[in-house]
Amino acid sequence: MTQTQASAANSQLHKLLVQVAGEKAAAELFTMIKVEDVLLAEQACATVSRLTLAQAMNMLLFAKNLEAVPEGKRYVADKLAAGGQVVFDHGALRTVAAANTGALPQGELAFKRLLEPLGFAVADVYPLPRLKMTGRAYCHQDAPEQVAQFFVSELHVDQFSPAFQAAVNKVVSTSRDPLSAEDKALLATLSDKRELPFADAASLLPKLVGCFDVQHATPALADYHTLLQESAEMAWISTEGNAFNHATDHVADVFATADELRAKGQPIKDKVEVSASGRVRQTAFKAAQVEREFIDADGQRVSRIVPGSFYEFITRDRYTDEAGNNKLDLRFDSSNAQGIFKMTAAAC
């Protein structure tokens, strides 16, 4: 066992993942995802810091995305077989700012309430005007370069037609809140103390992961088609909810990665998106095609093939800021984001 493996095995992060996911799954997560030393420094004790809880949630969410994206799962398996690891850069999810979102808070508020107690804060806001959305990058305050970010986008329903707004409200007004009163109380404690007793952290962790899912009832097929006419993004939300739209691997050279995967016949995006600064470059697999249920005009359940989630690749350069500090460019780019969002635009 190497020193790094010993540190991982003795860490609070490992203990928490074993408690929630089991020994085998925890070992697989540590094998698959590169975990920096700062995230292993907290040794097993009576409490769990917000940093450790945030990293545990991120690792479980990454694995959840792989189960939804066969191409991503195959890519990661090949990377592991070659002796590599994934550097988890960020996860993206979509929310809806609608008049009636049922028991779920509107838009980004559904996730702000858990991301902030975990130590994340909005680092920047990105207008996505072509999509009638706004993106917000949540970066971890305790270890910004070591913990994967969240790109939380919010669809502005009031910018669409009355028919579209009516269809949105029919879909999301049935939303339930996946967090109980007890869960919210634990988040309040976490926000105040920046840590939780181990048993409470282990109880809360799966509930946090469960927030990244579909919270509304099965949509009507007619509503889905109404949504699709004006917003592929909202149509996607109607079937996939708040699941990870994509998880992202930080690679050394995204152009080389794209060329290699294209040569293997993998379903990679034709173009690499490059930020205005030139320091952030992104591409992705095309979205997985998934079977989802709808309610037809007769009230019967029917299935259709629609776009699901996907797996993304990103390269970030380092730069020197105005104070002379060398930093990894953790920013996003509105043009890049709108280009990447097209991966889920095609529907069958």
Short mmCIF file of C-alpha atoms in Angstrom, two decimals:
data_model
loop_
_atom_site.label_atom_id
_atom_site.label_comp_id
_atom_site.label_asym_id
_atom_site.label_seq_id
_atom_site.Cartn_x
_atom_site.Cartn_y
_atom_site.Cartn_z
CA MET A 1 0.00 0.00 0.00
CA THR A 2 1.40 3.41 -1.02
CA GLN A 3 1.44 6.42 1.29
CA THR A 4 -1.43 7.96 -0.69
CA GLN A 5 -3.47 4.76 -0.44
CA ALA A 6 -2.82 4.61 3.31
CA SER A 7 -3.93 8.25 3.69
CA ALA A 8 -7.10 7.51 1.76
CA ALA A 9 -7.90 4.42 3.78
CA ASN A 10 -7.48 6.30 7.07
CA SER A 11 -9.36 9.40 5.99
CA GLN A 12 -12.75 10.58 7.18
CA LEU A 13 -13.78 10.76 3.51
CA HIS A 14 -13.15 7.03 3.08
CA LYS A 15 -14.94 6.20 6.31
CA LEU A 16 -17.99 8.23 5.27
CA LEU A 17 -18.18 6.66 1.81
CA VAL A 18 -17.84 3.16 3.27
CA GLN A 19 -20.65 3.90 5.72
CA VAL A 20 -22.99 5.16 2.97
CA ALA A 21 -21.99 3.17 -0.13
CA GLY A 22 -20.16 0.12 1.25
CA GLU A 23 -16.53 -1.00 1.20
CA LYS A 24 -16.48 -2.15 -2.43
CA ALA A 25 -18.09 0.98 -3.86
CA ALA A 26 -15.85 3.25 -1.77
CA ALA A 27 -12.74 1.46 -3.05
CA GLU A 28 -13.98 1.82 -6.63
CA LEU A 29 -14.60 5.54 -6.16
CA PHE A 30 -11.07 6.14 -4.86
CA THR A 31 -9.62 4.09 -7.70
CA MET A 32 -11.63 5.99 -10.31
CA ILE A 33 -11.44 9.61 -9.09
CA LYS A 34 -8.23 11.44 -8.22
CA VAL A 35 -8.56 12.79 -4.67
CA GLU A 36 -6.08 15.48 -3.63
CA ASP A 37 -4.24 15.25 -0.32
CA VAL A 38 -6.10 18.22 1.17
CA LEU A 39 -9.28 16.16 0.95
CA LEU A 40 -7.67 13.27 2.82
CA ALA A 41 -6.20 15.33 5.66
CA GLU A 42 -9.25 14.94 7.88
CA GLN A 43 -8.74 11.70 9.78
CA ALA A 44 -11.54 9.53 11.15
CA CYS A 45 -13.15 11.26 14.11
CA ALA A 46 -16.53 12.11 15.63
CA THR A 47 -17.41 14.86 13.16
CA VAL A 48 -17.39 15.42 9.38
CA SER A 49 -16.40 18.79 7.93
CA ARG A 50 -18.37 20.48 5.15
CA LEU A 51 -15.37 19.95 2.86
CA THR A 52 -15.37 16.19 3.37
CA LEU A 53 -19.16 15.95 3.03
CA ALA A 54 -19.05 17.99 -0.19
CA GLN A 55 -16.34 15.77 -1.69
CA ALA A 56 -18.21 12.59 -0.73
CA MET A 57 -21.36 13.91 -2.41
CA ASN A 58 -19.43 14.85 -5.54
CA MET A 59 -17.84 11.42 -5.85
CA LEU A 60 -21.21 9.68 -5.52
CA LEU A 61 -22.76 12.05 -8.08
CA PHE A 62 -19.97 11.38 -10.54
CA ALA A 63 -20.56 7.64 -10.27
CA LYS A 64 -24.29 8.22 -10.69
CA ASN A 65 -23.67 10.11 -13.93
CA LEU A 66 -21.58 7.23 -15.31
CA GLU A 67 -24.48 4.84 -14.75
CA ALA A 68 -26.62 7.16 -16.90
CA VAL A 69 -24.06 7.60 -19.69
CA PRO A 70 -22.72 4.33 -21.19
CA GLU A 71 -20.17 6.15 -23.36
CA GLY A 72 -18.76 7.92 -20.30
CA LYS A 73 -18.63 4.69 -18.34
CA ARG A 74 -16.75 2.96 -21.15
CA TYR A 75 -14.32 5.87 -21.46
CA VAL A 76 -13.58 5.83 -17.72
CA ALA A 77 -13.11 2.05 -17.74
CA ASP A 78 -10.57 2.40 -20.57
CA LYS A 79 -8.81 5.22 -18.72
CA LEU A 80 -8.54 3.13 -15.55
CA ALA A 81 -7.28 0.13 -17.53
CA ALA A 82 -4.50 2.36 -18.88
CA GLY A 83 -3.51 3.36 -15.36
CA GLY A 84 -5.20 6.76 -15.31
CA GLN A 85 -7.73 8.44 -13.07
CA VAL A 86 -10.51 10.94 -13.60
CA VAL A 87 -10.00 14.52 -12.44
CA PHE A 88 -13.58 15.56 -11.72
CA ASP A 89 -13.87 19.19 -12.82
CA HIS A 90 -17.57 20.05 -12.53
CA GLY A 91 -21.10 18.77 -12.72
CA ALA A 92 -23.92 20.63 -14.44
CA LEU A 93 -27.63 20.62 -13.67
CA ARG A 94 -30.71 22.47 -14.88
CA THR A 95 -33.42 24.14 -12.83
CA VAL A 96 -36.68 25.94 -13.61
CA ALA A 97 -37.79 29.38 -12.44
CA ALA A 98 -41.52 28.78 -12.91
CA ALA A 99 -44.65 30.21 -11.27
CA ASN A 100 -45.43 26.89 -9.58
CA THR A 101 -42.73 24.34 -8.81
CA GLY A 102 -44.78 22.41 -6.28
CA ALA A 103 -42.99 21.67 -3.00
CA LEU A 104 -39.59 22.30 -4.58
CA PRO A 105 -38.06 25.80 -4.28
CA GLN A 106 -37.93 27.67 -7.59
CA GLY A 107 -34.91 27.53 -9.86
CA GLU A 108 -31.43 27.60 -8.39
CA LEU A 109 -32.86 28.03 -4.87
CA ALA A 110 -33.54 24.28 -4.82
CA PHE A 111 -29.74 23.78 -4.83
CA LYS A 112 -28.45 26.96 -3.24
CA ARG A 113 -30.01 25.74 0.03
CA LEU A 114 -27.69 22.72 0.08
CA LEU A 115 -24.63 23.93 -1.84
CA GLU A 116 -24.03 26.92 0.44
CA PRO A 117 -24.05 24.90 3.71
CA LEU A 118 -21.61 22.50 2.04
CA GLY A 119 -19.20 25.38 1.48
CA PHE A 120 -19.94 26.34 -2.12
CA ALA A 121 -20.49 29.95 -3.16
CA VAL A 122 -21.39 31.59 -6.46
CA ALA A 123 -18.12 32.52 -8.14
CA ASP A 124 -19.66 34.05 -11.24
CA VAL A 125 -22.91 34.45 -13.15
CA TYR A 126 -23.18 33.59 -16.84
CA PRO A 127 -26.06 34.89 -18.99
CA LEU A 128 -27.23 32.30 -21.54
CA PRO A 129 -29.52 34.52 -23.63
CA ARG A 130 -29.93 32.18 -26.61
CA LEU A 131 -31.37 29.60 -24.23
CA LYS A 132 -33.30 32.09 -22.07
CA MET A 133 -31.34 30.80 -19.10
CA THR A 134 -28.80 31.99 -16.55
CA GLY A 135 -25.89 29.89 -15.35
CA ARG A 136 -24.20 30.18 -11.97
CA ALA A 137 -20.88 28.60 -11.08
CA TYR A 138 -20.72 27.35 -7.49
CA CYS A 139 -17.12 26.94 -6.36
CA HIS A 140 -16.00 25.46 -3.03
CA GLN A 141 -14.58 28.10 -0.70
CA ASP A 142 -12.27 25.78 1.26
CA ALA A 143 -10.55 24.03 -1.66
CA PRO A 144 -11.56 25.70 -4.94
CA GLU A 145 -9.05 23.89 -7.16
CA GLN A 146 -9.51 20.46 -5.56
CA VAL A 147 -13.31 20.12 -5.30
CA ALA A 148 -15.46 19.86 -8.43
CA GLN A 149 -17.64 22.88 -9.12
CA PHE A 150 -21.35 22.98 -9.93
CA PHE A 151 -22.71 24.80 -12.96
CA VAL A 152 -26.33 25.44 -12.05
CA SER A 153 -28.47 26.79 -14.88
CA GLU A 154 -31.91 28.30 -14.43
CA LEU A 155 -34.56 28.49 -17.17
CA HIS A 156 -36.58 31.73 -17.21
CA VAL A 157 -40.07 30.48 -18.01
CA ASP A 158 -41.56 33.97 -18.15
CA GLN A 159 -39.60 34.67 -21.34
CA PHE A 160 -41.53 32.03 -23.29
CA SER A 161 -45.03 31.85 -24.79
CA PRO A 162 -48.19 31.41 -22.66
CA ALA A 163 -48.67 27.88 -24.04
CA PHE A 164 -45.11 26.98 -23.06
CA GLN A 165 -45.55 28.46 -19.58
CA ALA A 166 -48.74 26.47 -19.08
CA ALA A 167 -46.99 23.24 -20.10
CA VAL A 168 -44.08 23.95 -17.75
CA ASN A 169 -46.41 24.56 -14.83
CA LYS A 170 -48.30 21.33 -15.54
CA VAL A 171 -45.03 19.42 -15.37
CA VAL A 172 -43.16 20.99 -12.45
CA SER A 173 -46.14 21.87 -10.23
CA THR A 174 -46.17 18.21 -9.20
CA SER A 175 -42.64 18.44 -7.78
CA ARG A 176 -41.96 17.05 -4.32
CA ASP A 177 -39.24 18.21 -1.98
CA PRO A 178 -36.65 15.42 -1.50
CA LEU A 179 -35.43 17.03 1.72
CA SER A 180 -37.33 16.44 4.95
CA ALA A 181 -37.59 18.86 7.85
CA GLU A 182 -34.86 16.85 9.60
CA ASP A 183 -32.59 17.14 6.54
CA LYS A 184 -33.09 20.91 6.44
CA ALA A 185 -32.29 21.14 10.14
CA LEU A 186 -29.02 19.28 9.54
CA LEU A 187 -28.17 21.67 6.70
CA ALA A 188 -28.81 24.60 9.03
CA THR A 189 -26.44 23.08 11.58
CA LEU A 190 -23.85 22.45 8.88
CA SER A 191 -24.15 26.05 7.73
CA ASP A 192 -23.64 27.31 11.28
CA LYS A 193 -20.92 24.96 12.52
CA ARG A 194 -19.29 23.89 9.21
CA GLU A 195 -19.39 20.27 10.41
CA LEU A 196 -21.80 17.57 11.50
CA PRO A 197 -21.59 14.59 13.81
CA PHE A 198 -20.56 11.54 11.78
CA ALA A 199 -23.93 9.78 12.09
CA ASP A 200 -25.77 12.90 10.93
CA ALA A 201 -23.43 13.36 7.96
CA ALA A 202 -23.94 9.72 6.96
CA SER A 203 -27.71 10.18 7.24
CA LEU A 204 -27.72 13.40 5.19
CA LEU A 205 -25.35 12.34 2.40
CA PRO A 206 -27.75 10.03 0.47
CA LYS A 207 -30.49 12.63 0.80
CA LEU A 208 -28.21 15.21 -0.80
CA VAL A 209 -27.45 12.86 -3.67
CA GLY A 210 -31.20 12.26 -4.05
CA CYS A 211 -31.75 15.96 -4.77
CA PHE A 212 -30.09 15.42 -8.15
CA ASP A 213 -32.98 13.52 -9.68
CA VAL A 214 -36.49 13.87 -11.12
CA GLN A 215 -38.85 15.28 -8.49
CA HIS A 216 -42.00 15.74 -10.62
CA ALA A 217 -44.60 13.28 -11.92
CA THR A 218 -44.48 11.57 -15.33
CA PRO A 219 -45.10 14.31 -17.93
CA ALA A 220 -47.83 14.27 -20.55
CA LEU A 221 -46.55 13.54 -24.04
CA ALA A 222 -48.45 16.57 -25.39
CA ASP A 223 -46.72 18.82 -22.86
CA TYR A 224 -43.34 17.39 -23.81
CA HIS A 225 -43.92 18.27 -27.47
CA THR A 226 -45.08 21.78 -26.52
CA LEU A 227 -41.89 22.29 -24.53
CA LEU A 228 -39.69 20.86 -27.26
CA GLN A 229 -40.96 23.38 -29.79
CA GLU A 230 -39.51 26.29 -27.80
CA SER A 231 -36.81 24.86 -25.55
CA ALA A 232 -34.91 21.61 -25.91
CA GLU A 233 -33.51 22.36 -22.46
CA MET A 234 -36.93 22.43 -20.79
CA ALA A 235 -37.98 19.33 -22.69
CA TRP A 236 -34.90 17.65 -21.25
CA ILE A 237 -35.80 18.80 -17.74
CA SER A 238 -39.29 17.33 -18.15
CA THR A 239 -37.79 13.83 -18.47
CA GLU A 240 -34.48 14.10 -16.56
CA GLY A 241 -35.34 16.67 -13.89
CA ASN A 242 -32.40 17.88 -11.80
CA ALA A 243 -30.09 14.98 -12.63
CA PHE A 244 -26.55 15.81 -13.70
CA ASN A 245 -26.88 17.09 -17.24
CA HIS A 246 -23.21 16.19 -17.52
CA ALA A 247 -20.13 15.39 -15.46
CA THR A 248 -16.78 16.65 -16.67
CA ASP A 249 -13.28 15.17 -16.76
CA HIS A 250 -10.34 17.61 -16.61
CA VAL A 251 -7.87 16.35 -19.23
CA ALA A 252 -4.42 17.61 -20.22
CA ASP A 253 -5.30 18.33 -23.87
CA VAL A 254 -8.94 18.29 -24.87
CA PHE A 255 -8.09 18.53 -28.58
CA ALA A 256 -5.91 15.39 -28.38
CA THR A 257 -8.57 13.60 -26.34
CA ALA A 258 -11.26 14.49 -28.88
CA ASP A 259 -9.09 13.36 -31.82
CA GLU A 260 -8.29 10.06 -30.10
CA LEU A 261 -11.93 9.31 -29.31
CA ARG A 262 -13.06 10.35 -32.79
CA ALA A 263 -10.50 7.98 -34.31
CA LYS A 264 -12.00 5.18 -32.22
CA GLY A 265 -15.46 5.95 -33.61
CA GLN A 266 -16.76 7.32 -30.31
CA PRO A 267 -19.75 9.75 -30.43
CA ILE A 268 -17.73 12.88 -29.67
CA LYS A 269 -18.85 16.43 -30.43
CA ASP A 270 -17.57 17.74 -33.79
CA LYS A 271 -16.20 20.99 -32.33
CA VAL A 272 -14.12 21.94 -29.30
CA GLU A 273 -15.54 25.05 -27.61
CA VAL A 274 -12.87 27.64 -26.73
CA SER A 275 -13.46 30.44 -24.23
CA ALA A 276 -12.88 34.09 -25.06
CA SER A 277 -9.70 34.00 -22.97
CA GLY A 278 -8.50 30.87 -24.76
CA ARG A 279 -7.70 29.25 -21.41
CA VAL A 280 -10.80 27.02 -21.13
CA ARG A 281 -11.52 24.43 -23.83
CA GLN A 282 -14.41 21.95 -23.77
CA THR A 283 -15.99 19.16 -25.75
CA ALA A 284 -18.29 16.24 -24.95
CA PHE A 285 -19.80 12.95 -25.95
CA LYS A 286 -23.20 13.24 -27.56
CA ALA A 287 -26.04 12.67 -25.10
CA ALA A 288 -27.06 9.13 -24.27
CA GLN A 289 -30.38 8.13 -25.82
CA VAL A 290 -32.70 6.88 -23.12
CA GLU A 291 -36.21 5.44 -22.92
CA ARG A 292 -38.65 7.50 -20.85
CA GLU A 293 -42.34 7.18 -20.02
CA PHE A 294 -45.03 9.72 -20.84
CA ILE A 295 -48.80 9.93 -20.39
CA ASP A 296 -50.64 9.99 -23.73
CA ALA A 297 -53.97 11.66 -24.59
CA ASP A 298 -55.89 8.58 -23.34
CA GLY A 299 -54.13 8.58 -19.99
CA GLN A 300 -52.01 5.55 -20.91
CA ARG A 301 -48.29 5.22 -20.29
CA VAL A 302 -46.19 5.23 -23.46
CA SER A 303 -42.43 5.16 -23.99
CA ARG A 304 -40.26 7.31 -26.21
CA ILE A 305 -36.52 7.59 -26.83
CA VAL A 306 -35.19 11.00 -25.77
CA PRO A 307 -31.79 12.59 -25.00
CA GLY A 308 -30.39 11.85 -21.57
CA SER A 309 -27.20 12.99 -19.86
CA PHE A 310 -23.70 13.12 -21.32
CA TYR A 311 -20.00 13.15 -20.39
CA GLU A 312 -17.80 16.17 -20.97
CA PHE A 313 -14.07 16.91 -21.26
CA ILE A 314 -12.34 20.15 -20.31
CA THR A 315 -8.84 21.60 -20.30
CA ARG A 316 -8.11 24.57 -18.05
CA ASP A 317 -4.88 26.56 -18.19
CA ARG A 318 -3.18 28.27 -15.30
CA TYR A 319 -2.67 32.04 -15.28
CA THR A 320 -1.24 34.81 -13.12
CA ASP A 321 -3.84 37.10 -11.55
CA GLU A 322 -3.46 40.82 -10.87
CA ALA A 323 -1.93 40.10 -7.47
CA GLY A 324 0.72 37.89 -9.02
CA ASN A 325 -0.84 34.60 -7.86
CA ASN A 326 -0.64 31.54 -10.08
CA LYS A 327 -4.14 30.09 -10.41
CA LEU A 328 -6.07 27.49 -12.34
CA ASP A 329 -8.65 29.26 -14.50
CA LEU A 330 -11.84 27.96 -12.90
CA ARG A 331 -14.13 30.22 -14.88
CA PHE A 332 -16.70 29.20 -17.45
CA ASP A 333 -17.71 30.91 -20.68
CA SER A 334 -21.28 31.70 -21.79
CA SER A 335 -20.55 30.87 -25.44
CA ASN A 336 -18.89 27.57 -24.49
CA ALA A 337 -21.82 26.65 -22.24
CA GLN A 338 -24.43 27.34 -24.90
CA GLY A 339 -22.44 25.25 -27.38
CA ILE A 340 -22.13 22.36 -24.93
CA PHE A 341 -25.85 22.53 -24.09
CA LYS A 342 -26.60 21.57 -27.71
CA MET A 343 -25.55 18.01 -26.85
CA THR A 344 -29.08 17.37 -25.55
CA ALA A 345 -30.93 19.30 -28.27
CA ALA A 346 -31.74 16.40 -30.59
CA ALA A 347 -34.90 14.49 -29.69
CA CYS A 348 -36.54 11.46 -31.25
#
